[in-house]
Amino acid sequence: MTIAHEELVSFAREILVRLRVPEAKADLVARSLVASNLRGVDSHGLQLLPYYVEQILLENIRAGADGKVISESGGCVLFDGEQAFGQHVAAQCCDHAARLAGVHGLGMVVARESNHYGAAAFWSQRIADAGYLGLTACNASALVAPWQGKEARFGTNPISLALPGPELWLLDMATTTVALNKVLNASLSGKETIPAGWAMDAEGVPTTDTATALKGLLMPLGGYKGSGLAMMVEILCAVLSGGAMSTELGGVYNRTKPMRTSQMFLAIDVKRFLPLDEFVERMRWLVEKVKSSAPAYGFDEVMVAGDPEWRAREKRLAEGIPLSEGAWKNLCETAARLNVPLPPPAS
Amino acid sequence: MTIAHEELVSFAREILVRLRVPEAKADLVARSLVASNLRGVDSHGLQLLPYYVEQILLENIRAGADGKVISESGGCVLFDGEQAFGQHVAAQCCDHAARLAGVHGLGMVVARESNHYGAAAFWSQRIADAGYLGLTACNASALVAPWQGKEARFGTNPISLALPGPELWLLDMATTTVALNKVLNASLSGKETIPAGWAMDAEGVPTTDTATALKGLLMPLGGYKGSGLAMMVEILCAVLSGGAMSTELGGVYNRTKPMRTSQMFLAIDVKRFLPLDEFVERMRWLVEKVKSSAPAYGFDEVMVAGDPEWRAREKRLAEGIPLSEGAWKNLCETAARLNVPLPPPAS
């Protein structure tokens, strides 16, 4: 099933509105999810909506909550998400970070008691759109064993950095080899195997079997370094926020408790270091320099972070967003339950 | 050859002083290098001194230069290293970052035209010792191909994060699978092979042969993610600083041009978010939680970043620092050339 992205936004918004989510919040959540699909990152796209609906009904997401600033001191804000939509929390935090960077050159906002905020890139880009270098990270449900361990202690704990100015480079990466949603998407797409290095079984033995992986754990990126990066994210988000850490978190797929994720937003005013157009000029030079490397054996070209996603967006803006059979089935069930009409297929 | 660490500090300092390096600078450089040996990170230890000596004689390191602040705005400082010792630049930048964090809650200093600063951890720890969360990163000689490429575009571009308070966790990692110096150390130790995944040959084909690796390129950590992290470091250090980027850099092993590395120092005042003792308490809980994971098959325990190094330090403080045959030979040659007496072996 392939559907135009604006139709999907309306559809997702309508589902949320039927649950009495205020229109503006519903729109923000819908747009953040569909933006991921547009970028080809289906793992963080609309396939999540049925799980969001569950969490709203369970009141693990408190659709009416807004969150509030706990303290502001210098360039630092501490925010209580009050179990509101992660997107609603993140939007406010990004705006505070940008405001503080305008005053101090740097702004850092740390939120606790938040919820899933979609793809991290959506938020680093929001800071970048305000004219600042935007960095965001969050902790997540413990699904990853630490290096040398076999019990889950870390989440996928992503990091994203976005640049002010034109679209030249955009990083958004889990500190695991892959995000959990990639394993789930393999399953929804009926793929029986996943690449080596993605996951281990419950005993800590690496596996390529999708079903076994879903019952096991994700593997940290590059062994002890991935563990170190995941811990760095845990510290910058959850230790600083005073929020839930490691196994204390729930998760978007966990019905038993609120997610309680912590998120960090850092805005840097590049103009304190050099003029913005010089920054862009230097970035352009650097990206071209990296791309000028001859491709390694087996590759046609060198790409940089962001390139695959911008290509996907161009294609999907034109042709619509393809949804996997599993994701579409879940969305249809959710729509039927809430009596929301299905969006038309892309022409 | 095993030598007590204080003897090695005196020896290294004396070598630098013979080159008319002012005593205080010589002491800082000597201590920073030996601190790496103490932590078991020999790749960033005294084996580097003969190369530093070369660079001083070539005037790629300007032993008399001090560097200067170019601009200060809010919590942001831009620093010109003027090709001074990287350690001398880094010490000043750390102190500015800590000062700014005291005022604004956050302080970020970016230096250009610096030199090799030893192990990154020495500087994140300096910020931590001042009472702040300390993050540092630097760009380095292009020795790493970007993901899907076979020509060097990135350095090992390390990141280090250190925590104020007791020693619970300390991250210092190259964004390549390993640091170049680990390959060099394998060579100095006469090891003919290195583990898979460390390096590729000149055509971009992975190799485990030490000699081939030395002529080839390091591999990014975890493919496109390592490339992304290396680029993130390049942006935060060199794009912002206005300094040399990618292939423009020299390097500590490169005699043909100044190193021109850029370095970034970020200090975060955790007290703006929560009391310091609560921060330490939460860190302790988190570290214990991670270590409480049952070990995976083949391992006895779960360690966190910093543990192996603190164990090495305890041992080496007691027993002295073992130097590889190759490193010792180079040091003896340098000492002979400068007429500096060799340090006595540890008793």
XYZ file of C-alpha atoms in Angstrom:
694
model
C 0.000 0.000 0.000
C 1.440 3.345 -1.103
C -0.107 6.595 0.117
C 0.675 10.290 -0.444
C 2.370 11.786 2.593
C -0.195 14.543 3.175
C -2.959 11.943 3.177
C -1.032 9.997 5.788
C -0.599 13.090 7.948
C -4.358 13.767 7.835
C -5.118 10.133 8.570
C -2.742 9.995 11.564
C -3.999 13.315 12.890
C -7.591 12.151 12.638
C -6.842 8.973 14.583
C -5.326 11.026 17.381
C -8.136 13.584 17.364
C -10.660 10.752 17.826
C -8.800 9.988 21.039
C -9.402 13.592 22.109
C -5.839 14.655 21.487
C -5.907 18.439 20.918
C -5.590 19.260 17.215
C -2.215 21.046 17.404
C -0.575 18.183 19.288
C -2.148 15.619 16.995
C -0.773 17.506 14.010
C 2.742 17.683 15.478
C 2.809 13.962 16.248
C 1.394 13.038 12.845
C 3.892 15.242 11.018
C 6.873 13.950 13.014
C 6.019 10.327 12.236
C 5.280 10.856 8.549
C 8.483 12.925 8.227
C 10.369 9.743 9.118
C 8.544 7.737 6.477
C 9.325 10.476 3.959
C 13.020 10.142 4.780
C 12.810 6.375 4.268
C 13.203 5.728 7.986
C 10.068 3.597 8.283
C 11.224 2.203 11.614
C 10.312 5.565 13.164
C 7.351 6.316 10.964
C 3.645 5.668 10.994
C 4.060 2.021 11.959
C 4.446 3.430 15.485
C 0.980 5.030 15.546
C -0.957 1.924 16.651
C 1.484 1.628 19.582
C 1.034 5.307 20.415
C -2.736 4.705 20.429
C -2.286 1.854 22.899
C -0.139 4.028 25.135
C -2.690 6.856 25.037
C -5.492 4.461 26.023
C -3.293 3.090 28.813
C -2.550 6.670 29.866
C 1.174 6.009 29.619
C 1.026 8.900 27.178
C -0.997 11.677 28.822
C -2.460 13.422 25.800
C -3.676 16.374 27.894
C -0.369 17.045 29.658
C 1.932 19.831 28.548
C 5.071 19.457 30.676
C 6.743 22.376 32.400
C 10.096 24.023 33.058
C 11.433 22.944 36.454
C 14.398 25.315 36.491
C 16.354 27.675 34.281
C 19.878 28.784 35.119
C 22.263 30.375 32.639
C 22.068 28.389 29.406
C 20.527 25.362 31.156
C 16.895 24.329 31.463
C 15.514 21.283 33.281
C 12.111 20.206 31.989
C 9.464 17.859 33.385
C 7.668 16.115 30.542
C 4.810 14.950 32.795
C 4.291 11.941 30.492
C 3.027 14.214 27.733
C 3.601 13.306 24.083
C 7.368 13.136 23.517
C 6.881 15.300 20.449
C 5.068 17.969 22.478
C 7.863 17.936 25.070
C 10.608 17.967 22.449
C 9.138 20.906 20.539
C 9.134 23.058 23.677
C 12.628 21.910 24.670
C 14.056 22.679 21.217
C 12.584 26.154 21.375
C 14.048 26.765 24.833
C 17.465 25.490 23.688
C 17.425 27.815 20.676
C 16.324 30.764 22.807
C 19.109 30.130 25.332
C 21.710 29.764 22.580
C 20.601 33.157 21.317
C 21.395 34.631 24.730
C 24.424 32.613 25.887
C 25.774 31.127 22.662
C 24.854 27.703 24.040
C 21.574 26.305 25.305
C 21.052 22.901 26.845
C 17.675 21.518 27.846
C 17.232 18.181 29.564
C 13.762 16.675 29.933
C 12.637 13.814 32.145
C 9.341 11.924 32.224
C 8.934 12.338 28.485
C 7.699 9.854 25.898
C 8.826 8.509 22.530
C 9.629 11.538 20.344
C 9.837 9.853 16.956
C 13.135 10.131 15.077
C 15.789 12.217 16.812
C 16.579 13.989 13.523
C 13.190 15.720 13.556
C 14.310 17.627 16.675
C 17.920 18.372 15.824
C 16.491 19.785 12.588
C 14.015 21.933 14.488
C 16.951 23.520 16.335
C 18.855 23.858 13.060
C 15.824 25.502 11.443
C 15.989 28.116 14.206
C 19.541 28.884 13.038
C 21.631 26.846 15.485
C 23.711 23.713 15.427
C 21.265 21.237 16.960
C 22.172 18.143 18.895
C 19.698 15.809 20.546
C 19.868 12.425 22.221
C 17.544 10.294 24.333
C 17.601 7.186 26.416
C 15.207 4.371 25.604
C 13.862 1.042 26.821
C 16.661 -1.284 27.931
C 17.019 -3.722 25.031
C 20.782 -3.788 24.651
C 23.274 -5.716 26.729
C 26.384 -3.845 27.804
C 29.662 -5.023 26.237
C 30.553 -8.429 27.741
C 27.093 -8.753 29.268
C 23.933 -10.639 28.331
C 21.228 -8.727 30.197
C 19.639 -5.581 28.811
C 20.862 -2.385 30.397
C 20.842 0.242 27.644
C 18.387 1.517 25.100
C 19.197 2.228 21.495
C 20.072 5.710 22.814
C 20.273 7.681 19.561
C 22.301 10.808 18.826
C 21.406 13.315 16.124
C 23.264 16.398 14.943
C 21.801 18.841 12.404
C 23.330 21.922 10.823
C 21.850 25.360 10.223
C 21.712 26.346 6.572
C 21.189 24.189 3.482
C 20.830 20.395 3.658
C 24.411 19.145 3.412
C 24.766 16.582 6.174
C 22.487 15.225 8.900
C 23.384 12.553 11.431
C 20.818 10.431 13.257
C 22.118 7.164 14.622
C 21.295 4.661 17.325
C 24.320 3.678 19.391
C 23.394 0.059 18.754
C 24.343 -1.519 15.439
C 20.737 -0.859 14.381
C 17.575 0.514 15.984
C 15.129 -2.017 17.433
C 12.517 -0.870 14.966
C 14.668 -2.217 12.130
C 14.334 -5.700 13.592
C 10.620 -5.166 14.079
C 10.291 -3.891 10.518
C 12.114 -6.971 9.226
C 9.505 -9.006 11.057
C 6.559 -6.918 9.768
C 7.957 -7.282 6.251
C 8.126 -11.064 6.638
C 11.930 -11.234 6.482
C 13.044 -14.349 8.345
C 16.683 -13.331 8.716
C 18.528 -10.158 9.644
C 22.197 -9.294 8.989
C 24.867 -10.572 11.398
C 25.872 -8.119 14.115
C 22.397 -6.677 14.669
C 21.263 -8.791 17.612
C 21.954 -11.638 20.025
C 19.700 -14.296 21.512
C 18.704 -14.367 25.181
C 21.992 -16.066 26.135
C 24.172 -13.446 24.487
C 24.930 -15.499 21.366
C 24.738 -13.512 18.099
C 21.814 -14.469 15.859
C 20.555 -13.724 12.353
C 17.087 -15.195 12.944
C 14.499 -12.402 13.080
C 12.161 -14.157 15.526
C 15.025 -15.107 17.860
C 16.352 -11.554 17.720
C 12.949 -10.135 18.709
C 13.120 -12.275 21.852
C 16.787 -11.434 22.440
C 18.816 -8.258 22.608
C 20.320 -5.702 20.260
C 24.100 -5.519 20.040
C 26.067 -2.362 20.878
C 27.839 -0.658 17.978
C 31.462 -1.766 17.817
C 31.507 -3.552 21.176
C 32.793 -1.510 24.093
C 32.639 1.732 22.111
C 28.915 1.362 21.473
C 28.429 0.632 25.167
C 30.440 3.748 25.972
C 28.378 5.911 23.627
C 25.118 4.514 25.000
C 26.310 5.352 28.508
C 27.312 8.848 27.380
C 23.752 9.386 26.144
C 22.309 7.941 29.367
C 24.416 10.392 31.375
C 23.657 13.494 29.290
C 19.937 12.676 29.252
C 18.865 10.720 32.287
C 21.543 11.172 34.938
C 21.347 14.939 34.461
C 17.548 15.069 34.239
C 16.942 13.075 37.396
C 14.636 10.823 35.351
C 14.351 7.091 34.786
C 17.561 5.221 33.889
C 18.356 1.901 32.253
C 15.852 -0.790 33.301
C 13.568 1.775 34.948
C 12.215 2.844 31.565
C 9.103 1.536 29.923
C 8.854 1.819 26.170
C 6.561 2.382 23.242
C 6.062 -1.403 22.922
C 5.727 -1.930 26.677
C 2.171 -1.900 28.030
C 3.074 -2.344 31.687
C 4.475 1.042 32.644
C 5.002 4.601 31.381
C 8.028 5.118 29.107
C 9.645 7.825 31.261
C 12.353 8.596 28.707
C 14.775 11.484 29.162
C 15.854 13.695 26.281
C 18.651 16.188 25.785
C 18.668 19.161 23.424
C 21.776 21.243 22.820
C 21.810 24.338 20.621
C 25.088 25.980 19.609
C 25.201 29.425 18.019
C 27.819 28.964 15.302
C 27.888 32.747 14.790
C 29.816 33.042 18.062
C 32.662 31.250 16.262
C 32.361 32.316 12.629
C 29.794 33.929 10.292
C 26.998 31.576 9.284
C 27.755 31.811 5.565
C 31.385 30.908 6.234
C 30.203 27.937 8.286
C 28.044 26.783 5.375
C 30.902 27.349 2.933
C 33.254 25.236 5.063
C 30.653 22.480 5.439
C 30.179 22.413 1.680
C 33.940 22.077 1.175
C 34.163 19.288 3.769
C 31.239 17.303 2.379
C 32.642 17.577 -1.146
C 36.080 16.523 0.126
C 34.623 13.406 1.749
C 32.584 12.550 -1.333
C 35.632 13.000 -3.555
C 37.154 9.801 -2.135
C 37.305 7.043 -4.738
C 34.681 4.392 -3.866
C 35.910 1.197 -2.205
C 35.587 -2.078 -4.075
C 31.906 -2.918 -4.460
C 30.550 0.623 -4.195
C 29.629 3.237 -6.814
C 29.946 6.393 -4.778
C 30.647 7.802 -1.342
C 27.659 9.240 0.452
C 27.510 11.198 3.694
C 24.986 11.040 6.524
C 21.672 12.400 5.316
C 22.132 11.584 1.629
C 20.150 8.321 1.575
C 17.306 9.971 3.479
C 17.124 13.057 1.236
C 17.002 10.808 -1.815
C 14.232 8.769 -0.260
C 12.301 11.939 0.534
C 12.517 13.191 -3.026
C 11.189 9.891 -4.328
C 8.453 9.546 -1.722
C 7.274 13.130 -2.096
C 6.701 12.306 -5.745
C 5.458 8.734 -5.528
C 3.953 8.424 -2.059
C 4.994 6.404 0.963
C 4.996 2.607 0.700
C 3.851 0.870 3.897
C 4.797 -2.706 4.687
C 2.019 -5.280 4.853
C 2.369 -5.631 8.623
C 2.386 -1.898 9.290
C -0.632 -1.313 7.038
C -2.600 -4.125 8.664
C -1.988 -2.643 12.129
C -2.988 0.818 10.928
C -6.201 -0.533 9.364
C -7.140 -2.251 12.613
C -6.516 0.921 14.599
C -8.538 2.978 12.122
C -11.442 0.506 12.226
C -11.463 0.549 16.013
C -11.697 4.350 16.055
C -13.976 4.560 13.051
C -11.538 6.644 11.023
C -11.766 6.309 7.216
C -8.681 4.893 5.486
C -6.633 7.235 3.296
C -6.831 6.702 -0.479
C -3.905 4.956 -2.199
C -1.453 7.172 -4.094
C -2.442 7.617 -7.704
C 62.254 -2.302 30.072
C 60.070 -1.277 33.023
C 60.504 2.142 34.631
C 58.777 3.936 37.508
C 56.393 6.587 36.243
C 57.995 9.517 38.074
C 61.352 8.580 36.563
C 59.749 8.600 33.147
C 58.214 12.017 33.756
C 61.618 13.447 34.751
C 63.275 11.791 31.767
C 60.701 13.127 29.297
C 60.796 16.587 30.846
C 64.611 16.647 30.633
C 64.534 15.726 26.947
C 62.176 18.627 26.250
C 64.129 21.056 28.393
C 67.293 20.232 26.373
C 65.341 21.479 23.363
C 64.798 24.761 25.237
C 61.171 24.017 25.986
C 60.245 26.113 29.052
C 60.163 23.967 32.180
C 56.420 24.306 32.911
C 55.438 23.327 29.377
C 57.911 20.458 29.373
C 56.430 19.216 32.620
C 52.857 19.399 31.306
C 53.735 17.489 28.132
C 55.748 14.882 30.045
C 52.949 14.326 32.575
C 50.246 14.083 29.930
C 52.153 11.397 28.017
C 53.152 9.355 31.065
C 49.572 9.587 32.373
C 48.549 7.617 29.282
C 51.160 4.942 29.952
C 49.942 4.749 33.541
C 46.426 4.097 32.301
C 47.748 1.333 30.051
C 47.101 3.397 26.928
C 50.643 3.080 25.586
C 49.529 4.197 22.139
C 49.272 7.741 23.528
C 52.179 7.497 25.941
C 55.878 8.136 25.893
C 56.369 6.301 22.606
C 55.202 9.593 21.081
C 58.028 11.653 22.570
C 60.620 10.943 19.836
C 58.039 12.122 17.291
C 57.333 15.246 19.337
C 61.110 15.903 19.362
C 61.170 15.664 15.575
C 58.250 18.041 15.281
C 59.903 20.545 17.626
C 63.114 20.445 15.591
C 61.095 20.905 12.404
C 59.253 23.777 14.097
C 55.926 22.134 13.361
C 55.543 22.349 17.119
C 56.493 25.887 18.166
C 57.752 25.316 21.691
C 57.863 29.044 22.422
C 54.309 29.821 21.275
C 51.451 30.199 23.738
C 48.348 30.599 21.608
C 45.708 33.248 22.251
C 41.988 33.841 22.554
C 40.608 35.163 19.263
C 37.118 35.921 20.543
C 34.855 35.365 23.510
C 31.089 35.694 23.280
C 28.665 34.328 25.871
C 29.800 30.823 26.782
C 31.881 30.486 23.602
C 35.604 31.038 23.081
C 37.544 30.713 19.837
C 41.250 30.043 20.392
C 44.260 30.236 18.066
C 46.801 27.591 19.071
C 49.576 29.220 16.999
C 51.181 25.762 16.539
C 52.085 25.655 20.243
C 52.218 22.336 22.086
C 48.757 20.786 21.930
C 48.964 20.187 25.656
C 49.711 23.851 26.313
C 46.762 24.878 24.155
C 44.445 22.290 25.690
C 45.253 23.281 29.265
C 44.269 26.894 28.573
C 41.151 25.866 26.653
C 39.993 23.541 29.457
C 40.390 26.334 31.951
C 38.428 28.765 29.776
C 35.666 26.171 29.289
C 35.408 25.587 33.041
C 35.377 29.325 33.737
C 32.613 29.901 31.186
C 30.557 27.006 32.574
C 30.829 28.658 35.967
C 29.253 31.798 34.511
C 26.776 30.457 31.933
C 26.299 26.835 33.003
C 27.945 25.811 29.720
C 31.322 26.697 28.242
C 32.587 25.706 24.818
C 36.067 26.447 23.553
C 37.211 25.591 20.061
C 40.902 25.821 19.158
C 42.503 25.823 15.722
C 46.169 25.573 14.724
C 46.883 23.309 17.677
C 49.075 20.222 17.900
C 48.755 16.650 19.182
C 47.416 16.889 22.743
C 48.087 13.329 23.910
C 45.101 11.284 25.036
C 41.781 13.123 24.993
C 40.922 11.747 28.453
C 43.656 13.856 30.037
C 41.687 16.976 29.047
C 38.140 15.859 29.746
C 39.495 14.915 33.185
C 41.013 18.346 33.652
C 37.563 19.867 33.113
C 36.054 17.246 35.434
C 38.668 18.038 38.079
C 37.458 21.642 37.940
C 34.005 20.338 38.887
C 32.280 20.139 35.495
C 31.173 17.469 33.096
C 34.022 17.598 30.583
C 33.779 16.691 26.929
C 36.592 17.006 24.426
C 37.183 15.920 20.851
C 39.730 16.657 18.160
C 40.297 16.083 14.504
C 43.468 14.328 13.379
C 45.548 13.375 10.332
C 43.396 11.868 7.587
C 44.058 8.136 7.877
C 40.540 6.771 7.645
C 38.458 6.270 4.542
C 34.846 7.377 4.736
C 32.254 4.599 4.615
C 32.154 3.172 1.059
C 35.386 4.997 0.165
C 39.024 3.987 -0.105
C 40.848 7.314 0.234
C 41.639 8.837 3.602
C 39.382 11.703 4.598
C 39.001 11.489 8.381
C 41.310 11.212 11.343
C 40.740 8.918 14.286
C 38.772 11.885 15.690
C 38.435 10.831 19.344
C 35.710 11.804 21.813
C 36.194 11.785 25.570
C 33.700 12.457 28.341
C 34.720 12.675 32.007
C 32.591 13.166 35.114
C 33.112 15.408 38.104
C 33.419 13.526 41.390
C 34.871 10.088 42.103
C 36.229 7.824 39.357
C 33.210 5.837 38.233
C 33.254 5.990 34.445
C 35.476 7.669 31.855
C 35.075 7.440 28.094
C 37.898 8.051 25.628
C 37.406 6.511 22.222
C 38.569 6.999 18.669
C 35.720 6.971 16.167
C 37.688 4.413 14.174
C 37.625 0.786 15.279
C 41.005 1.475 16.924
C 43.457 4.380 17.151
C 46.304 4.436 14.624
C 48.763 4.196 17.475
C 47.450 0.728 18.277
C 48.550 -0.444 14.858
C 51.898 1.288 15.337
C 52.264 -0.288 18.754
C 51.560 -3.733 17.306
C 54.387 -3.035 14.883
C 56.755 -1.746 17.607
C 55.944 -4.849 19.650
C 56.808 -7.093 16.712
C 53.255 -8.383 16.229
C 52.830 -9.427 12.609
C 49.039 -9.521 12.637
C 46.275 -7.323 13.984
C 42.626 -8.236 14.604
C 40.146 -8.132 11.730
C 38.177 -4.908 11.410
C 41.011 -2.583 12.440
C 42.338 -1.595 9.031
C 42.174 -1.942 5.247
C 44.884 -2.021 2.602
C 45.426 0.774 0.093
C 42.658 -0.585 -2.162
C 40.057 -0.639 0.575
C 40.278 -4.383 1.232
C 40.270 -5.325 4.952
C 43.606 -6.693 6.201
C 45.018 -8.312 9.339
C 48.679 -7.895 8.303
C 50.348 -5.245 10.472
C 52.766 -4.012 7.805
C 50.023 -3.791 5.164
C 47.774 -1.949 7.603
C 50.496 0.623 8.308
C 50.563 1.400 4.578
C 46.768 1.324 4.312
C 43.916 2.962 6.182
C 42.045 2.557 9.439
C 38.426 1.461 9.274
C 35.558 3.572 10.658
C 33.747 2.164 13.688
C 30.641 0.285 12.586
C 30.663 1.472 8.984
C 28.528 4.504 8.215
C 28.000 5.283 11.897
C 31.731 5.636 12.530
C 31.967 7.879 9.484
C 29.085 9.925 10.867
C 30.710 10.267 14.281
C 34.054 11.230 12.722
C 32.275 13.914 10.712
C 30.471 15.139 13.833
C 33.857 15.603 15.500
C 35.251 17.327 12.402
C 32.321 19.759 12.469
C 32.431 20.541 16.201
C 36.197 21.017 16.084
C 37.416 22.170 12.707
C 34.420 23.580 10.857
C 33.618 25.772 13.852
C 37.225 26.755 14.542
C 37.993 27.844 10.998
C 41.059 25.563 11.131
C 42.428 22.796 8.936
C 40.009 20.056 7.885
C 40.365 16.504 6.599
C 43.373 16.182 4.278
C 44.638 19.657 5.190
C 46.040 18.345 8.477
C 49.576 17.204 9.083
C 50.178 14.824 11.941
C 52.547 13.758 14.658
C 54.127 11.214 12.260
C 54.138 13.599 9.300
C 57.360 15.584 8.805
C 56.199 17.595 5.827
C 53.793 20.099 7.366
C 52.431 21.385 10.698
C 49.697 19.294 12.275
C 47.137 22.136 12.489
C 44.642 20.085 14.488
C 41.478 21.614 15.926
C 40.174 20.720 19.361
C 36.876 21.230 21.140
C 36.307 21.515 24.880
C 32.829 21.580 26.400
C 32.193 22.055 30.103
C 28.733 21.503 31.587
C 27.853 22.607 35.095
C 25.811 19.670 36.382
C 24.746 21.760 39.387
C 22.450 23.712 37.071
C 20.443 20.501 36.738
C 20.853 18.710 40.084
C 23.130 18.840 43.160
C 26.578 17.372 42.544
C 26.241 14.693 45.213
C 22.965 13.581 43.694
C 24.659 13.404 40.301
C 27.386 11.196 41.787
C 24.786 9.046 43.547
C 22.874 8.526 40.297
C 26.092 7.709 38.412
C 26.994 5.152 41.052
C 23.574 3.532 40.731
C 23.830 3.465 36.930
C 27.339 2.004 36.853
C 26.333 -0.687 39.350
C 23.211 -1.441 37.322
C 25.284 -1.935 34.166
C 27.824 -4.098 35.964
C 25.059 -6.212 37.474
C 24.328 -7.728 34.053
C 25.265 -11.406 33.918
C 28.404 -11.783 31.754
C 27.930 -13.035 28.212
C 29.375 -16.400 27.240
C 33.176 -16.187 27.347
C 33.433 -13.306 29.825
C 33.886 -13.209 33.602
C 32.461 -9.799 34.362
C 30.985 -6.653 32.848
C 33.242 -3.621 32.963
C 32.443 -0.020 32.087
C 34.554 2.578 30.285
C 37.494 3.539 32.488
C 37.707 0.275 34.443
C 40.512 -1.349 32.422
C 42.543 1.869 32.579
C 42.112 2.358 36.334
C 43.216 -1.220 36.917
C 46.266 -0.694 34.728
C 47.116 2.481 36.621
C 46.981 0.737 39.979
C 49.311 -1.955 38.730
C 51.711 0.401 36.994
C 51.883 2.833 39.893
C 53.095 -0.118 41.954
C 55.244 -1.967 39.433
C 56.390 0.687 36.970
C 55.585 1.185 33.297
C 56.644 -1.482 30.808
C 57.866 -0.052 27.478
C 57.862 -2.088 24.302
C 61.200 -2.883 22.710
C 60.553 -0.571 19.780
C 59.400 2.345 21.928
C 62.375 1.969 24.286
C 64.831 1.820 21.397
C 63.427 5.063 19.933
C 63.560 6.755 23.320
C 67.194 5.666 23.851
C 68.172 7.087 20.463
C 66.448 10.377 21.234
C 68.110 10.552 24.663
C 71.540 9.821 23.181
C 71.088 12.496 20.559
C 70.240 15.085 23.229
C 72.727 13.755 25.756
C 70.068 13.001 28.363
C 70.836 10.179 30.804
C 68.492 7.175 30.678
C 66.157 6.601 33.608
C 66.935 3.640 35.916
C 64.847 0.473 35.554
C 62.119 -0.054 38.145
C 63.330 -2.046 41.121
